[in-house]
Amino acid sequence: MPTSAINSKDTAAIYAAREAVAVCDRSHWGRIRVSNDECLRFLHNQSTNDFQRLKPGEGCDTVMVTSTARTIDLVTGYVFNDAVLLLVSPHRRAFLMEWLDRYIFFADKVTLTDVTEETATFSLIGPQSDAIVEKMGAGSLIGQPEGHHVLVDGVTFAVGSGLSNPGYTLIFPVTEKQRLWNQILEHGALELSDRHWEMLRILQGRPAPDLELTDDYNPLEAGLWQTVSFNKGCYIGQETIARLNTYKGVKQYLWGIRLNANAEPGTVITIGDEKVGKLTSYTETPDGHFGLGYIRAKAGGVGLKVQVGETQGEVVSVPFVSHEYP
């Protein structure tokens, strides 16, 4: 969705996320608890990443896909002793609760619980976020891999901001929300609004449901190679993804597009008279107009000059995605 004109607050928030530290309230994202003895095996079979290699205190990003490997959502899973907590995109929790429940059979020792309303989530974003988590008692996480997490005074601190920027994600009882928010602001973080998050998401290329993650695309086209295990056993959509990798069959890729003016998501991307792709997201930023779009692999990549409706654009790389075969 196009954003309104950029102002000084936008510039300050984006700068904080890039160079200092910002805090974003992600409580409207869904949180699903998958518990009981077989929760790791269950998630291993229902998504693209290797959950069975994970130990309590670790986590990973994974993609929920259909049987034909079409994308449903990009999800982060945090493994605890008795459960896995999934952080899912806004407006996806009800769908995923129903979708996952369909694959739980009578003898399976798996329980799904929607804990969204009783919990809250903040993300600290930026290189100075280490100082804040240290002050809050979670300094042991500094330098740990993405997804690693610890529980401190009832608050789960996890490595990873949800974007490519360094940072941390906090999940905690909703009753603690205002206290923790005030504490984080007192430690020097600048508030990052939902609009600013969307700006950063597009600038960094994090794909979102209904835009980049739809029935039209698979995780490899979306550039989510880091979420896919090619060594684990069978899972939903595995056959299609394995074939695309083995035969190097990815026919389109998600790219960033630096634009000369605003453009509407859904606009066809062309080179001359040839259709080569589609714009999926657009935002105005402190640095100008920017979009995400899928472009046919044969058309080219970084540096490619394209036409997006009435607007000219140039294809650029974005840090959240990768287009390299392993």
Short mmCIF file of C-alpha atoms in Angstrom, two decimals:
data_model
loop_
_atom_site.label_atom_id
_atom_site.label_comp_id
_atom_site.label_asym_id
_atom_site.label_seq_id
_atom_site.Cartn_x
_atom_site.Cartn_y
_atom_site.Cartn_z
CA MET A 1 0.00 0.00 0.00
CA PRO A 2 1.48 3.40 -0.92
CA THR A 3 2.48 5.50 2.05
CA SER A 4 1.99 9.21 2.60
CA ALA A 5 4.66 11.90 2.25
CA ILE A 6 7.87 11.41 4.22
CA ASN A 7 8.51 13.65 7.23
CA SER A 8 11.28 14.17 9.79
CA LYS A 9 9.81 11.55 12.14
CA ASP A 10 10.04 8.95 9.37
CA THR A 11 13.66 9.87 8.71
CA ALA A 12 14.54 9.67 12.42
CA ALA A 13 12.87 6.27 12.88
CA ILE A 14 14.56 4.71 9.87
CA TYR A 15 17.91 6.15 10.96
CA ALA A 16 17.47 4.69 14.46
CA ALA A 17 16.74 1.23 13.06
CA ARG A 18 19.80 1.41 10.82
CA GLU A 19 22.34 3.18 13.03
CA ALA A 20 21.10 3.20 16.65
CA VAL A 21 18.11 1.35 18.14
CA ALA A 22 14.35 1.45 17.59
CA VAL A 23 11.53 -0.53 19.18
CA CYS A 24 8.48 -1.78 17.29
CA ASP A 25 5.31 -3.14 18.88
CA ARG A 26 4.55 -6.39 17.00
CA SER A 27 1.83 -7.56 19.37
CA HIS A 28 -0.67 -7.71 16.49
CA TRP A 29 1.38 -10.57 15.04
CA GLY A 30 0.05 -14.02 15.88
CA ARG A 31 1.56 -16.39 18.45
CA ILE A 32 0.74 -20.09 18.31
CA ARG A 33 2.00 -22.58 20.90
CA VAL A 34 2.64 -26.08 19.54
CA SER A 35 3.10 -28.43 22.48
CA ASN A 36 3.22 -32.06 23.59
CA ASP A 37 5.71 -34.86 22.91
CA GLU A 38 5.69 -34.75 19.10
CA CYS A 39 5.65 -30.99 18.47
CA LEU A 40 9.10 -30.91 16.85
CA ARG A 41 8.36 -33.85 14.56
CA PHE A 42 5.04 -32.29 13.63
CA LEU A 43 6.52 -28.90 12.64
CA HIS A 44 9.39 -30.67 10.89
CA ASN A 45 6.81 -32.35 8.65
CA GLN A 46 4.68 -29.23 8.07
CA SER A 47 7.26 -26.65 7.04
CA THR A 48 10.49 -26.12 5.12
CA ASN A 49 13.12 -25.98 7.87
CA ASP A 50 14.70 -28.72 9.99
CA PHE A 51 13.04 -28.50 13.41
CA GLN A 52 14.30 -31.87 14.65
CA ARG A 53 17.87 -30.58 14.79
CA LEU A 54 16.87 -27.79 17.19
CA LYS A 55 17.34 -27.91 20.95
CA PRO A 56 15.53 -25.90 23.65
CA GLY A 57 16.80 -22.33 23.54
CA GLU A 58 17.20 -22.38 19.75
CA GLY A 59 14.91 -21.31 16.91
CA CYS A 60 14.63 -20.74 13.18
CA ASP A 61 12.65 -19.14 10.39
CA THR A 62 10.54 -21.52 8.32
CA VAL A 63 7.94 -21.28 5.55
CA MET A 64 4.52 -22.87 5.69
CA VAL A 65 3.72 -24.10 2.19
CA THR A 66 0.95 -25.93 0.36
CA SER A 67 1.34 -29.43 -1.09
CA THR A 68 2.56 -27.81 -4.31
CA ALA A 69 5.07 -25.64 -2.39
CA ARG A 70 3.13 -22.39 -2.74
CA THR A 71 3.84 -19.98 0.10
CA ILE A 72 1.45 -19.42 3.01
CA ASP A 73 3.56 -17.58 5.59
CA LEU A 74 7.07 -16.90 6.80
CA VAL A 75 7.11 -18.01 10.43
CA THR A 76 9.67 -17.89 13.27
CA GLY A 77 9.73 -20.83 15.69
CA TYR A 78 11.28 -20.76 19.17
CA VAL A 79 11.94 -24.15 20.79
CA PHE A 80 11.34 -24.63 24.51
CA ASN A 81 11.57 -27.76 26.69
CA ASP A 82 7.92 -28.66 26.23
CA ALA A 83 6.73 -26.64 23.22
CA VAL A 84 7.52 -24.53 20.18
CA LEU A 85 6.23 -20.97 20.04
CA LEU A 86 5.46 -19.76 16.52
CA LEU A 87 5.46 -16.05 15.66
CA VAL A 88 3.27 -15.70 12.57
CA SER A 89 2.27 -12.78 10.35
CA PRO A 90 -0.69 -10.53 11.18
CA HIS A 91 -4.00 -11.90 9.90
CA ARG A 92 -2.49 -15.38 9.45
CA ARG A 93 -2.98 -16.95 12.87
CA ALA A 94 -6.58 -18.15 12.37
CA PHE A 95 -5.77 -19.61 8.98
CA LEU A 96 -2.64 -21.35 10.30
CA MET A 97 -4.45 -22.70 13.36
CA GLU A 98 -7.01 -24.34 11.08
CA TRP A 99 -4.42 -25.43 8.51
CA LEU A 100 -2.11 -27.05 11.06
CA ASP A 101 -5.00 -28.68 12.88
CA ARG A 102 -5.95 -30.52 9.68
CA TYR A 103 -2.67 -32.45 9.86
CA ILE A 104 -3.03 -33.57 13.48
CA PHE A 105 -4.35 -37.11 13.53
CA PHE A 106 -5.92 -39.09 16.35
CA ALA A 107 -2.74 -40.72 17.64
CA ASP A 108 -0.54 -37.61 17.30
CA LYS A 109 0.73 -36.12 20.54
CA VAL A 110 0.43 -32.51 19.41
CA THR A 111 -1.60 -29.62 20.85
CA LEU A 112 -2.17 -26.23 19.22
CA THR A 113 -2.96 -23.19 21.36
CA ASP A 114 -3.50 -19.64 20.13
CA VAL A 115 -1.77 -17.51 22.79
CA THR A 116 -1.91 -14.21 20.87
CA GLU A 117 -4.32 -12.42 23.20
CA GLU A 118 -2.47 -13.33 26.40
CA THR A 119 0.98 -12.37 25.12
CA ALA A 120 2.70 -9.42 23.46
CA THR A 121 5.76 -8.96 21.22
CA PHE A 122 8.29 -6.16 20.78
CA SER A 123 11.26 -6.06 18.43
CA LEU A 124 14.41 -4.10 19.15
CA ILE A 125 15.97 -3.09 15.84
CA GLY A 126 19.43 -1.65 15.28
CA PRO A 127 23.09 -2.06 16.22
CA GLN A 128 22.68 -0.50 19.65
CA SER A 129 20.04 -3.01 20.75
CA ASP A 130 22.76 -5.09 22.45
CA ALA A 131 23.10 -2.44 25.14
CA ILE A 132 19.41 -2.57 25.96
CA VAL A 133 19.12 -6.35 26.26
CA GLU A 134 22.21 -6.33 28.46
CA LYS A 135 20.58 -3.78 30.77
CA MET A 136 17.46 -5.98 30.84
CA GLY A 137 19.41 -9.05 31.94
CA ALA A 138 19.69 -10.93 28.65
CA GLY A 139 23.28 -10.06 27.78
CA SER A 140 24.15 -13.75 27.39
CA LEU A 141 22.41 -13.63 23.98
CA ILE A 142 24.85 -11.11 22.51
CA GLY A 143 26.74 -12.77 19.67
CA GLN A 144 24.48 -15.84 19.57
CA PRO A 145 22.92 -17.13 16.30
CA GLU A 146 19.49 -16.03 15.08
CA GLY A 147 16.65 -17.72 16.93
CA HIS A 148 18.58 -18.40 20.14
CA HIS A 149 16.57 -17.26 23.15
CA VAL A 150 16.55 -17.07 26.94
CA LEU A 151 13.85 -16.51 29.55
CA VAL A 152 14.53 -13.66 31.97
CA ASP A 153 11.93 -12.73 34.60
CA GLY A 154 9.10 -14.14 32.47
CA VAL A 155 10.26 -12.40 29.26
CA THR A 156 11.58 -14.43 26.32
CA PHE A 157 14.45 -12.57 24.64
CA ALA A 158 15.34 -13.95 21.19
CA VAL A 159 18.10 -13.03 18.75
CA GLY A 160 16.70 -11.50 15.58
CA SER A 161 14.64 -8.39 14.87
CA GLY A 162 12.43 -9.96 12.19
CA LEU A 163 14.33 -7.90 9.62
CA SER A 164 17.90 -7.93 8.34
CA ASN A 165 18.90 -5.29 10.88
CA PRO A 166 20.54 -6.71 14.01
CA GLY A 167 18.23 -6.85 17.00
CA TYR A 168 16.08 -8.92 19.32
CA THR A 169 12.48 -10.02 19.68
CA LEU A 170 10.78 -10.06 23.09
CA ILE A 171 7.71 -12.17 23.89
CA PHE A 172 6.03 -11.83 27.27
CA PRO A 173 2.68 -11.76 29.13
CA VAL A 174 0.46 -8.95 27.87
CA THR A 175 0.13 -7.66 31.45
CA GLU A 176 3.78 -6.56 31.27
CA LYS A 177 3.42 -4.65 28.03
CA GLN A 178 3.28 -1.05 29.22
CA ARG A 179 6.00 -1.53 31.83
CA LEU A 180 8.43 -3.05 29.35
CA TRP A 181 7.61 -0.48 26.66
CA ASN A 182 8.39 2.37 29.06
CA GLN A 183 11.57 0.66 30.21
CA ILE A 184 12.83 0.21 26.66
CA LEU A 185 12.12 3.85 25.76
CA GLU A 186 13.94 4.94 28.92
CA HIS A 187 16.95 2.95 27.75
CA GLY A 188 17.09 5.10 24.61
CA ALA A 189 15.12 3.27 21.92
CA LEU A 190 13.08 5.31 19.44
CA GLU A 191 9.55 4.19 18.63
CA LEU A 192 9.11 2.54 15.23
CA SER A 193 5.51 2.61 13.99
CA ASP A 194 3.79 -0.03 11.86
CA ARG A 195 4.27 2.25 8.86
CA HIS A 196 7.99 2.44 9.51
CA TRP A 197 8.14 -1.34 9.87
CA GLU A 198 6.47 -1.65 6.47
CA MET A 199 8.99 0.76 4.99
CA LEU A 200 11.89 -1.30 6.34
CA ARG A 201 10.25 -4.57 5.32
CA ILE A 202 10.06 -3.44 1.71
CA LEU A 203 13.52 -1.87 1.69
CA GLN A 204 14.99 -5.12 2.99
CA GLY A 205 12.86 -7.47 0.93
CA ARG A 206 11.09 -9.41 3.68
CA PRO A 207 8.17 -11.01 1.80
CA ALA A 208 4.69 -10.64 3.28
CA PRO A 209 1.52 -12.76 2.94
CA ASP A 210 -0.96 -11.68 0.26
CA LEU A 211 1.81 -9.65 -1.44
CA GLU A 212 4.98 -11.68 -2.01
CA LEU A 213 3.75 -14.85 -0.30
CA THR A 214 0.79 -16.18 -2.30
CA ASP A 215 -0.33 -19.17 -4.33
CA ASP A 216 1.67 -17.74 -7.25
CA TYR A 217 5.10 -18.18 -5.65
CA ASN A 218 7.29 -20.75 -3.90
CA PRO A 219 9.93 -20.11 -1.18
CA LEU A 220 12.87 -20.30 -3.60
CA GLU A 221 11.34 -17.66 -5.88
CA ALA A 222 10.77 -15.54 -2.77
CA GLY A 223 14.48 -15.83 -1.97
CA LEU A 224 13.91 -17.66 1.33
CA TRP A 225 16.65 -20.25 0.79
CA GLN A 226 17.84 -19.83 4.38
CA THR A 227 14.53 -21.23 5.61
CA VAL A 228 14.69 -24.42 3.53
CA SER A 229 16.46 -27.64 4.54
CA PHE A 230 17.44 -29.78 1.57
CA ASN A 231 18.75 -32.59 3.81
CA LYS A 232 15.76 -33.46 5.96
CA GLY A 233 13.15 -36.03 5.09
CA CYS A 234 9.74 -35.64 3.53
CA TYR A 235 7.51 -32.68 4.34
CA ILE A 236 4.57 -30.93 2.71
CA GLY A 237 5.74 -29.42 -0.59
CA GLN A 238 9.18 -31.07 -0.37
CA GLU A 239 9.04 -32.82 -3.73
CA THR A 240 8.43 -29.60 -5.67
CA ILE A 241 11.11 -27.64 -3.80
CA ALA A 242 13.69 -30.43 -4.19
CA ARG A 243 13.02 -30.64 -7.92
CA LEU A 244 13.40 -26.86 -8.36
CA ASN A 245 16.74 -27.02 -6.57
CA THR A 246 18.06 -30.14 -8.31
CA TYR A 247 17.22 -28.96 -11.82
CA LYS A 248 17.82 -25.25 -11.13
CA GLY A 249 14.25 -24.61 -12.15
CA VAL A 250 13.51 -21.29 -10.43
CA LYS A 251 12.01 -19.14 -13.17
CA GLN A 252 11.45 -15.86 -11.32
CA TYR A 253 12.99 -14.03 -8.40
CA LEU A 254 11.96 -11.40 -5.86
CA TRP A 255 14.01 -8.21 -6.23
CA GLY A 256 14.09 -4.70 -4.90
CA ILE A 257 13.26 -1.98 -7.43
CA ARG A 258 14.43 1.60 -7.04
CA LEU A 259 11.68 3.70 -8.62
CA ASN A 260 11.56 7.21 -10.06
CA ALA A 261 8.03 7.83 -8.75
CA ASN A 262 5.21 6.09 -6.91
CA ALA A 263 3.71 2.89 -8.34
CA GLU A 264 0.77 0.67 -7.46
CA PRO A 265 1.33 -2.93 -6.30
CA GLY A 266 0.07 -5.28 -8.98
CA THR A 267 1.47 -3.15 -11.79
CA VAL A 268 3.08 -5.13 -14.61
CA ILE A 269 6.86 -4.81 -14.97
CA THR A 270 8.06 -4.59 -18.57
CA ILE A 271 11.19 -4.22 -20.66
CA GLY A 272 10.15 -2.63 -23.91
CA ASP A 273 6.97 -4.46 -24.96
CA GLU A 274 7.82 -7.61 -23.02
CA LYS A 275 6.20 -8.41 -19.69
CA VAL A 276 8.88 -9.65 -17.28
CA GLY A 277 7.21 -9.48 -13.88
CA LYS A 278 4.90 -7.79 -11.39
CA LEU A 279 5.30 -5.20 -8.63
CA THR A 280 4.16 -6.64 -5.29
CA SER A 281 4.90 -3.88 -2.74
CA TYR A 282 5.64 -0.15 -2.80
CA THR A 283 6.73 2.44 -0.25
CA GLU A 284 8.05 5.97 -0.18
CA THR A 285 11.18 6.24 1.98
CA PRO A 286 13.57 8.99 3.11
CA ASP A 287 15.76 7.90 0.19
CA GLY A 288 13.03 7.93 -2.46
CA HIS A 289 10.52 5.53 -3.99
CA PHE A 290 11.06 1.79 -3.62
CA GLY A 291 9.26 -1.41 -4.43
CA LEU A 292 9.48 -5.19 -4.44
CA GLY A 293 8.62 -7.29 -7.44
CA TYR A 294 9.02 -10.68 -9.05
CA ILE A 295 11.04 -10.64 -12.26
CA ARG A 296 11.69 -13.51 -14.64
CA ALA A 297 15.16 -15.00 -14.15
CA LYS A 298 15.98 -14.80 -17.86
CA ALA A 299 15.33 -11.04 -17.89
CA GLY A 300 18.28 -10.32 -15.62
CA GLY A 301 18.97 -9.08 -12.11
CA VAL A 302 20.83 -6.26 -10.37
CA GLY A 303 21.19 -3.20 -12.59
CA LEU A 304 18.35 -4.16 -14.94
CA LYS A 305 16.35 -1.14 -16.14
CA VAL A 306 12.60 -1.76 -16.14
CA GLN A 307 9.31 0.02 -16.70
CA VAL A 308 6.72 -0.25 -13.91
CA GLY A 309 3.54 1.17 -15.41
CA GLU A 310 4.36 4.82 -16.09
CA THR A 311 7.38 4.71 -13.80
CA GLN A 312 10.98 3.79 -14.55
CA GLY A 313 12.91 1.56 -12.20
CA GLU A 314 16.20 -0.19 -11.59
CA VAL A 315 16.55 -3.66 -10.07
CA VAL A 316 18.65 -3.79 -6.87
CA SER A 317 19.51 -6.47 -4.36
CA VAL A 318 17.75 -6.57 -0.99
CA PRO A 319 19.41 -8.08 2.10
CA PHE A 320 16.62 -10.31 3.39
CA VAL A 321 16.55 -12.61 0.35
CA SER A 322 19.06 -14.71 -1.56
CA HIS A 323 19.08 -16.03 -5.12
CA GLU A 324 22.04 -18.40 -4.87
CA TYR A 325 21.62 -22.16 -5.26
CA PRO A 326 23.32 -23.93 -2.34
#
